PDB file of C-alpha atoms in Angstrom:
ATOM      1  CA  UNK V  22       6.409 -20.276  34.574  1.00 52.00           C
ATOM      2  CA  UNK V  23       6.688 -17.369  36.975  1.00 53.00           C
ATOM      3  CA  UNK V  24       8.072 -18.557  40.342  1.00 56.00           C
ATOM      4  CA  UNK V  25       5.541 -16.486  42.274  1.00 61.00           C
ATOM      5  CA  UNK V  26       2.656 -17.966  40.356  1.00 58.00           C
ATOM      6  CA  UNK V  27       1.736 -14.711  38.655  1.00 60.00           C
ATOM      7  CA  UNK V  28       0.657 -14.753  35.046  1.00 60.00           C
ATOM      8  CA  UNK V  29       2.917 -12.973  32.622  1.00 60.00           C
ATOM      9  CA  UNK V  30       1.403 -10.176  30.648  1.00 55.00           C
ATOM     10  CA  UNK V  31       1.606 -10.696  26.900  1.00 48.00           C
ATOM     11  CA  UNK V  32       2.114  -7.403  25.137  1.00 46.00           C
ATOM     12  CA  UNK V  33       0.654  -7.463  21.648  1.00 46.00           C
ATOM     13  CA  UNK V  34       1.398  -4.941  18.931  1.00 50.00           C
ATOM     14  CA  UNK V  35      -1.501  -3.435  17.039  1.00 57.00           C
ATOM     15  CA  UNK V  36      -1.647  -4.863  13.508  1.00 60.00           C
ATOM     16  CA  UNK V  37      -1.563  -1.338  12.102  1.00 62.00           C
ATOM     17  CA  UNK V  38       1.887  -0.888  13.618  1.00 66.00           C
ATOM     18  CA  UNK V  39       3.273  -4.232  12.470  1.00 76.00           C
ATOM     19  CA  UNK V  40       5.494  -4.385   9.409  1.00 79.00           C
ATOM     20  CA  UNK V  41       4.171  -6.588   6.635  1.00 89.00           C
ATOM     21  CA  UNK V  42       6.432  -9.442   5.554  1.00 93.00           C
ATOM     22  CA  UNK V  43       7.264  -8.698   1.912  1.00 93.00           C
ATOM     23  CA  UNK V  44      10.266 -11.008   1.600  1.00 93.00           C
ATOM     24  CA  UNK V  45       8.455 -13.106  -1.017  1.00 95.00           C
ATOM     25  CA  UNK V  46       7.182 -10.112  -3.025  1.00 96.00           C
ATOM     26  CA  UNK V  47       9.124  -9.379  -6.201  1.00 96.00           C
ATOM     27  CA  UNK V  48       9.437  -5.915  -7.695  1.00 96.00           C
ATOM     28  CA  UNK V  49       7.529  -5.910 -10.982  1.00 96.00           C
ATOM     29  CA  UNK V  50       7.253  -2.229 -11.918  1.00 95.00           C
ATOM     30  CA  UNK V  51       8.871   1.137 -11.184  1.00 95.00           C
ATOM     31  CA  UNK V  52       5.604   2.933 -10.517  1.00 96.00           C
ATOM     32  CA  UNK V  53       6.808   4.092  -7.110  1.00 96.00           C
ATOM     33  CA  UNK V  54      10.366   4.936  -8.098  1.00 95.00           C
ATOM     34  CA  UNK V  55      11.477   8.548  -8.198  1.00 90.00           C
ATOM     35  CA  UNK V  56      12.837   8.829 -11.716  1.00 79.00           C
ATOM     36  CA  UNK V  57      15.843  11.011 -12.436  1.00 67.00           C
ATOM     37  CA  UNK V  58      15.909  12.728 -15.810  1.00 54.00           C
ATOM     38  CA  UNK V  59      18.735  13.556 -18.141  1.00 50.00           C
ATOM     39  CA  UNK V  60      18.915  15.698 -21.214  1.00 49.00           C
ATOM     40  CA  UNK V  61      19.048  13.803 -24.504  1.00 46.00           C
ATOM     41  CA  UNK V  62      20.184  15.692 -27.569  1.00 44.00           C
ATOM     42  CA  UNK V  63      18.686  14.972 -30.942  1.00 43.00           C
ATOM     43  CA  UNK V  64      20.393  16.281 -34.062  1.00 39.00           C
ATOM     44  CA  UNK V  65      18.650  17.088 -37.301  1.00 43.00           C
ATOM     45  CA  UNK V  66      20.233  16.049 -40.538  1.00 44.00           C
ATOM     46  CA  UNK V  67      20.507  19.549 -41.986  1.00 43.00           C
ATOM     47  CA  UNK V  68      23.885  21.149 -42.533  1.00 45.00           C
ATOM     48  CA  UNK V  69      23.481  23.449 -39.543  1.00 49.00           C
ATOM     49  CA  UNK V  70      22.676  20.487 -37.270  1.00 47.00           C
ATOM     50  CA  UNK V  71      20.157  22.336 -35.124  1.00 47.00           C
ATOM     51  CA  UNK V  72      19.874  20.859 -31.665  1.00 46.00           C
ATOM     52  CA  UNK V  73      16.577  19.773 -30.167  1.00 47.00           C
ATOM     53  CA  UNK V  74      16.663  18.710 -26.540  1.00 47.00           C
ATOM     54  CA  UNK V  75      14.224  16.352 -24.855  1.00 47.00           C
ATOM     55  CA  UNK V  76      14.084  14.657 -21.483  1.00 46.00           C
ATOM     56  CA  UNK V  77      14.811  10.982 -21.068  1.00 45.00           C
ATOM     57  CA  UNK V  78      14.710   8.801 -17.962  1.00 45.00           C
ATOM     58  CA  UNK V  79      18.195   8.020 -16.742  1.00 43.00           C
ATOM     59  CA  UNK V  80      17.102   5.048 -14.637  1.00 52.00           C
ATOM     60  CA  UNK V  81      18.408   4.123 -11.215  1.00 65.00           C
ATOM     61  CA  UNK V  82      15.924   6.316  -9.371  1.00 86.00           C
ATOM     62  CA  UNK V  83      15.211   6.204  -5.648  1.00 92.00           C
ATOM     63  CA  UNK V  84      12.207   4.275  -4.271  1.00 95.00           C
ATOM     64  CA  UNK V  85       9.416   6.481  -2.950  1.00 95.00           C
ATOM     65  CA  UNK V  86       8.977   6.078   0.808  1.00 96.00           C
ATOM     66  CA  UNK V  87       5.490   5.450   2.234  1.00 96.00           C
ATOM     67  CA  UNK V  88       4.108   5.209   5.734  1.00 96.00           C
ATOM     68  CA  UNK V  89       0.569   3.873   6.219  1.00 96.00           C
ATOM     69  CA  UNK V  90      -0.734   4.876   9.638  1.00 95.00           C
ATOM     70  CA  UNK V  91      -4.399   3.887   9.430  1.00 95.00           C
ATOM     71  CA  UNK V  92      -6.843   2.377   6.945  1.00 96.00           C
ATOM     72  CA  UNK V  93     -10.603   2.096   6.600  1.00 96.00           C
ATOM     73  CA  UNK V  94     -12.231  -1.060   7.966  1.00 94.00           C
ATOM     74  CA  UNK V  95     -12.683  -2.579   4.499  1.00 94.00           C
ATOM     75  CA  UNK V  96      -9.030  -2.063   3.494  1.00 96.00           C
ATOM     76  CA  UNK V  97      -6.126  -4.447   4.149  1.00 96.00           C
ATOM     77  CA  UNK V  98      -3.011  -2.479   5.143  1.00 96.00           C
ATOM     78  CA  UNK V  99      -0.786  -5.492   4.456  1.00 95.00           C
ATOM     79  CA  UNK V 100      -2.008  -5.761   0.868  1.00 96.00           C
ATOM     80  CA  UNK V 101      -1.299  -2.093   0.262  1.00 97.00           C
ATOM     81  CA  UNK V 102       2.237  -2.452   1.619  1.00 97.00           C
ATOM     82  CA  UNK V 103       2.827  -5.482  -0.627  1.00 97.00           C
ATOM     83  CA  UNK V 104       1.668  -3.440  -3.621  1.00 97.00           C
ATOM     84  CA  UNK V 105       4.086  -0.676  -2.633  1.00 97.00           C
ATOM     85  CA  UNK V 106       6.947  -3.194  -2.704  1.00 97.00           C
ATOM     86  CA  UNK V 107       5.687  -4.840  -5.918  1.00 97.00           C
ATOM     87  CA  UNK V 108       5.747  -1.453  -7.633  1.00 97.00           C
ATOM     88  CA  UNK V 109       9.232  -0.438  -6.553  1.00 96.00           C
ATOM     89  CA  UNK V 110       8.474   1.587  -3.425  1.00 96.00           C
ATOM     90  CA  UNK V 111       9.425   1.125   0.215  1.00 96.00           C
ATOM     91  CA  UNK V 112       7.485   1.590   3.441  1.00 95.00           C
ATOM     92  CA  UNK V 113       8.058   2.069   7.148  1.00 94.00           C
ATOM     93  CA  UNK V 114       5.881   2.032  10.256  1.00 93.00           C
ATOM     94  CA  UNK V 115       6.985   5.467  11.449  1.00 93.00           C
ATOM     95  CA  UNK V 116       7.325   8.644   9.379  1.00 92.00           C
ATOM     96  CA  UNK V 117      10.799  10.081   9.090  1.00 87.00           C
ATOM     97  CA  UNK V 118      11.120  13.791   8.285  1.00 82.00           C
ATOM     98  CA  UNK V 119      14.059  13.429   5.887  1.00 83.00           C
ATOM     99  CA  UNK V 120      12.968  10.326   3.975  1.00 87.00           C
ATOM    100  CA  UNK V 121       9.185   9.762   4.069  1.00 92.00           C
ATOM    101  CA  UNK V 122       7.500  10.976   0.872  1.00 93.00           C
ATOM    102  CA  UNK V 123       3.888  10.048   1.619  1.00 95.00           C
ATOM    103  CA  UNK V 124       2.036   9.511   4.885  1.00 96.00           C
ATOM    104  CA  UNK V 125      -1.168   7.626   4.099  1.00 97.00           C
ATOM    105  CA  UNK V 126      -4.148   7.310   6.395  1.00 97.00           C
ATOM    106  CA  UNK V 127      -7.868   6.654   6.653  1.00 96.00           C
ATOM    107  CA  UNK V 128      -9.571   7.303  10.018  1.00 95.00           C
ATOM    108  CA  UNK V 129      -8.158  10.167  12.084  1.00 94.00           C
ATOM    109  CA  UNK V 130      -6.711   8.138  14.917  1.00 95.00           C
ATOM    110  CA  UNK V 131      -5.029   9.694  17.941  1.00 95.00           C
ATOM    111  CA  UNK V 132      -1.679   9.088  16.249  1.00 94.00           C
ATOM    112  CA  UNK V 133      -2.790  10.842  13.053  1.00 95.00           C
ATOM    113  CA  UNK V 134      -4.014  13.842  15.047  1.00 95.00           C
ATOM    114  CA  UNK V 135      -0.649  14.061  16.783  1.00 95.00           C
ATOM    115  CA  UNK V 136       1.198  14.053  13.451  1.00 94.00           C
ATOM    116  CA  UNK V 137      -1.151  16.687  12.020  1.00 94.00           C
ATOM    117  CA  UNK V 138      -0.564  18.871  15.084  1.00 94.00           C
ATOM    118  CA  UNK V 139       3.151  18.989  14.195  1.00 91.00           C
ATOM    119  CA  UNK V 140       2.307  20.750  10.936  1.00 90.00           C
ATOM    120  CA  UNK V 141       5.329  19.215   9.218  1.00 89.00           C
ATOM    121  CA  UNK V 142       3.754  16.417   7.194  1.00 93.00           C
ATOM    122  CA  UNK V 143       1.157  16.098   4.465  1.00 94.00           C
ATOM    123  CA  UNK V 144      -1.338  13.346   5.280  1.00 96.00           C
ATOM    124  CA  UNK V 145      -2.965  11.742   2.242  1.00 96.00           C
ATOM    125  CA  UNK V 146      -5.943   9.372   2.162  1.00 97.00           C
ATOM    126  CA  UNK V 147      -4.915   5.851   1.190  1.00 97.00           C
ATOM    127  CA  UNK V 148      -7.492   5.894  -1.633  1.00 96.00           C
ATOM    128  CA  UNK V 149      -4.918   7.927  -3.585  1.00 97.00           C
ATOM    129  CA  UNK V 150      -2.543   4.953  -3.494  1.00 97.00           C
ATOM    130  CA  UNK V 151      -5.317   2.661  -4.760  1.00 97.00           C
ATOM    131  CA  UNK V 152      -6.020   5.065  -7.633  1.00 96.00           C
ATOM    132  CA  UNK V 153      -2.332   5.072  -8.567  1.00 96.00           C
ATOM    133  CA  UNK V 154      -2.340   1.274  -8.681  1.00 97.00           C
ATOM    134  CA  UNK V 155      -5.512   1.148 -10.759  1.00 96.00           C
ATOM    135  CA  UNK V 156      -4.311   3.737 -13.263  1.00 95.00           C
ATOM    136  CA  UNK V 157      -0.693   2.522 -13.229  1.00 95.00           C
ATOM    137  CA  UNK V 158       0.631   6.047 -12.751  1.00 95.00           C
ATOM    138  CA  UNK V 159       1.215   8.606 -10.018  1.00 94.00           C
ATOM    139  CA  UNK V 160      -2.165  10.314  -9.959  1.00 93.00           C
ATOM    140  CA  UNK V 161      -1.892  14.091  -9.331  1.00 90.00           C
ATOM    141  CA  UNK V 162      -3.086  14.956  -5.838  1.00 89.00           C
ATOM    142  CA  UNK V 163      -6.516  16.578  -5.561  1.00 87.00           C
ATOM    143  CA  UNK V 164      -8.224  18.172  -2.592  1.00 86.00           C
ATOM    144  CA  UNK V 165     -10.357  15.069  -2.046  1.00 88.00           C
ATOM    145  CA  UNK V 166      -7.183  13.031  -1.429  1.00 92.00           C
ATOM    146  CA  UNK V 167      -5.826  15.381   1.226  1.00 93.00           C
ATOM    147  CA  UNK V 168      -6.538  14.813   4.906  1.00 95.00           C
ATOM    148  CA  UNK V 169      -4.058  17.480   5.971  1.00 95.00           C
ATOM    149  CA  UNK V 170      -1.743  19.664   3.894  1.00 93.00           C
ATOM    150  CA  UNK V 171       1.173  21.832   4.932  1.00 92.00           C
ATOM    151  CA  UNK V 172       1.131  25.463   3.839  1.00 91.00           C
ATOM    152  CA  UNK V 173       3.503  24.822   0.903  1.00 89.00           C
ATOM    153  CA  UNK V 174       1.333  21.958  -0.358  1.00 89.00           C
ATOM    154  CA  UNK V 175      -1.827  24.069  -0.009  1.00 87.00           C
ATOM    155  CA  UNK V 176      -0.282  26.790  -2.162  1.00 87.00           C
ATOM    156  CA  UNK V 177       0.819  24.224  -4.748  1.00 87.00           C
ATOM    157  CA  UNK V 178      -2.671  22.679  -4.923  1.00 83.00           C
ATOM    158  CA  UNK V 179      -4.336  26.085  -5.192  1.00 82.00           C
ATOM    159  CA  UNK V 180      -2.030  27.066  -8.062  1.00 83.00           C
ATOM    160  CA  UNK V 181      -2.932  23.894  -9.978  1.00 77.00           C
ATOM    161  CA  UNK V 182      -6.686  23.835  -9.367  1.00 66.00           C
ATOM    162  CA  UNK V 183      -9.724  25.924 -10.103  1.00 63.00           C
ATOM    163  CA  UNK V 184     -12.352  26.918  -7.511  1.00 58.00           C
ATOM    164  CA  UNK V 185     -14.131  23.587  -7.987  1.00 52.00           C
ATOM    165  CA  UNK V 186     -11.038  21.589  -6.996  1.00 52.00           C
ATOM    166  CA  UNK V 187     -10.368  20.445 -10.564  1.00 55.00           C
ATOM    167  CA  UNK V 188      -6.867  20.428 -12.049  1.00 52.00           C
ATOM    168  CA  UNK V 189      -6.221  23.047 -14.728  1.00 48.00           C
ATOM    169  CA  UNK V 190      -4.172  20.590 -16.797  1.00 48.00           C
ATOM    170  CA  UNK V 191      -5.897  17.223 -16.639  1.00 50.00           C
ATOM    171  CA  UNK V 192      -7.994  15.045 -18.904  1.00 51.00           C
ATOM    172  CA  UNK V 193     -11.664  14.987 -17.933  1.00 51.00           C
ATOM    173  CA  UNK V 194     -13.362  11.706 -17.165  1.00 52.00           C
ATOM    174  CA  UNK V 195     -16.999  10.900 -16.456  1.00 53.00           C
ATOM    175  CA  UNK V 196     -16.117  10.468 -12.778  1.00 55.00           C
ATOM    176  CA  UNK V 197     -14.252  13.786 -12.538  1.00 51.00           C
ATOM    177  CA  UNK V 198     -17.174  15.625 -14.177  1.00 51.00           C
ATOM    178  CA  UNK V 199     -19.557  14.029 -11.673  1.00 56.00           C
ATOM    179  CA  UNK V 200     -17.319  15.231  -8.826  1.00 53.00           C
ATOM    180  CA  UNK V 201     -17.381  18.795 -10.151  1.00 49.00           C
ATOM    181  CA  UNK V 202     -21.176  18.702 -10.569  1.00 54.00           C
ATOM    182  CA  UNK V 203     -21.531  17.530  -6.966  1.00 54.00           C
ATOM    183  CA  UNK V 204     -19.360  20.300  -5.571  1.00 52.00           C
ATOM    184  CA  UNK V 205     -20.792  23.171  -7.652  1.00 53.00           C
ATOM    185  CA  UNK V 206     -24.103  23.555  -5.729  1.00 61.00           C
ATOM    186  CA  UNK V 207     -22.247  23.576  -2.420  1.00 54.00           C
ATOM    187  CA  UNK V 208     -19.803  26.232  -3.654  1.00 52.00           C
ATOM    188  CA  UNK V 209     -22.600  28.376  -5.097  1.00 60.00           C
ATOM    189  CA  UNK V 210     -24.548  28.197  -1.815  1.00 63.00           C
ATOM    190  CA  UNK V 211     -21.443  29.258   0.057  1.00 59.00           C
ATOM    191  CA  UNK V 212     -20.974  32.210  -2.323  1.00 61.00           C
ATOM    192  CA  UNK V 213     -24.583  33.363  -1.878  1.00 69.00           C
ATOM    193  CA  UNK V 214     -24.254  33.080   1.898  1.00 68.00           C
ATOM    194  CA  UNK V 215     -21.076  35.193   1.812  1.00 70.00           C
ATOM    195  CA  UNK V 216     -22.795  37.863  -0.340  1.00 69.00           C
ATOM    196  CA  UNK V 217     -25.775  38.033   2.032  1.00 73.00           C
ATOM    197  CA  UNK V 218     -23.434  38.377   4.985  1.00 69.00           C
ATOM    198  CA  UNK V 219     -21.609  41.261   3.287  1.00 72.00           C
ATOM    199  CA  UNK V 220     -24.869  43.063   2.470  1.00 73.00           C
ATOM    200  CA  UNK V 221     -25.988  42.781   6.092  1.00 74.00           C
ATOM    201  CA  UNK V 222     -22.655  44.130   7.321  1.00 71.00           C
ATOM    202  CA  UNK V 223     -22.835  47.040   4.852  1.00 72.00           C
ATOM    203  CA  UNK V 224     -26.349  47.936   5.997  1.00 67.00           C
TER     204      UNK V 224
END
């Protein structure tokens, strides 16, 4: 008890900023492990023994580093962090410029806006992580996953996608086709608006 009879203030930490206890979570896959590759040589049985090289995983890769800063109201941040650990990754509560691979977020909180204002980090919606878990692979980033992208990431995305935000080299699914069909009318309207604006300016 305080000698002066004053009540002590209890400072609580927001759950979003608390580290999830993953001490009892075992690593089951290497989904979130950065794999290093090595060259494997394969020899044909002809006399000239022509070489044919192919890539093979060398193992012993580094865990991908995640930082979840906010989540939607129907998403459990703790469960996502446990899945990161279960699939070979690691997470922290604060992004570090030299080590953090993915900053994940949902709502644009004051903290997210501050990080975006730095212009140094890509901020990805946490739904991307869920998709990776569901498909058991690192899903290529699409525009719909990106909350904020640095200039280098923007250029990379633009080089890999068409004007409808679809990857040039990717298998089509029913869902991806639906996404393209939804965005096409909006893009076409924007094009017509731009053309009208140009005609007015020319006149």
